[in-house]
Coordinates of C-alpha atoms in Angstrom, one line a residue:
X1 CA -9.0 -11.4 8.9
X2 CA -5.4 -10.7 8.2
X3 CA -2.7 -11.1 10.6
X4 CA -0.4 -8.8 12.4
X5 CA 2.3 -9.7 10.3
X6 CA 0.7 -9.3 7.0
X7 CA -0.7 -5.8 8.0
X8 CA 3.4 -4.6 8.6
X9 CA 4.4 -6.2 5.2
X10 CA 1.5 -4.2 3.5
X11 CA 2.5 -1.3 5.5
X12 CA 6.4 -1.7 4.1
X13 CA 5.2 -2.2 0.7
X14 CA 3.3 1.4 0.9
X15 CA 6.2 2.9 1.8
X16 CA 8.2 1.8 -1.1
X17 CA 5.5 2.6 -3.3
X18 CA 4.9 6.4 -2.2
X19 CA 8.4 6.3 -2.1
X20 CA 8.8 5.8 -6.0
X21 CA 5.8 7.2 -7.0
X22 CA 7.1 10.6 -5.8
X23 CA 10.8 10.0 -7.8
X24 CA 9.4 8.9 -11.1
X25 CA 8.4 11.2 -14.0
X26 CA 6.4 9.1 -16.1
X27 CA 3.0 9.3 -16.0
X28 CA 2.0 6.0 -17.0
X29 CA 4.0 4.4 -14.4
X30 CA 2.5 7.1 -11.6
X31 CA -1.0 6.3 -12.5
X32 CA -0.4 2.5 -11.9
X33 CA 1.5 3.2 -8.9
X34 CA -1.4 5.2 -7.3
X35 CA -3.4 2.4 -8.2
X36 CA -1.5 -0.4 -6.4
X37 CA -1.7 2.7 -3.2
X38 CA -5.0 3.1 -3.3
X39 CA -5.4 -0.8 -3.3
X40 CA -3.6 -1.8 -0.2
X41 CA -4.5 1.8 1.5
X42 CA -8.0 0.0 0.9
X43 CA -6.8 -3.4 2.6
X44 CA -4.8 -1.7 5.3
X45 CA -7.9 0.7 6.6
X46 CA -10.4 -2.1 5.9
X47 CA -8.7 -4.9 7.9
X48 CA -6.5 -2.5 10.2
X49 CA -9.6 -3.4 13.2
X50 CA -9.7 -7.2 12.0
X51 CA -6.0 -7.8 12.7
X52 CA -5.2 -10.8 14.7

């Protein structure tokens, strides 16, 4: 179970991510930012009804 808190700083961290996914060109770089998305996407749905 994750708390509160952690659930806002994985929320933040999204942000920034999509945020730079959408201004970078390289395609390298985009396909390991969508990766590090669709990891805490996966974290933040899964534990979004376990939070504390």
């Amino acid at each position: 179970m994750i708390k509160q808190h952690d659930l806002t700083m994985f929320t933040i961290e999204l942000k920034k991510l999509r945020s730079e996914y959408h201004h970078t060109s390289c395609v390298v770089l985009k396909a390991c930012i969508r990766e590090d998305i669709r990891f805490l996407e996966g974290i933040c749905m899964r534990d979004r009804l376990l939070v504390k």
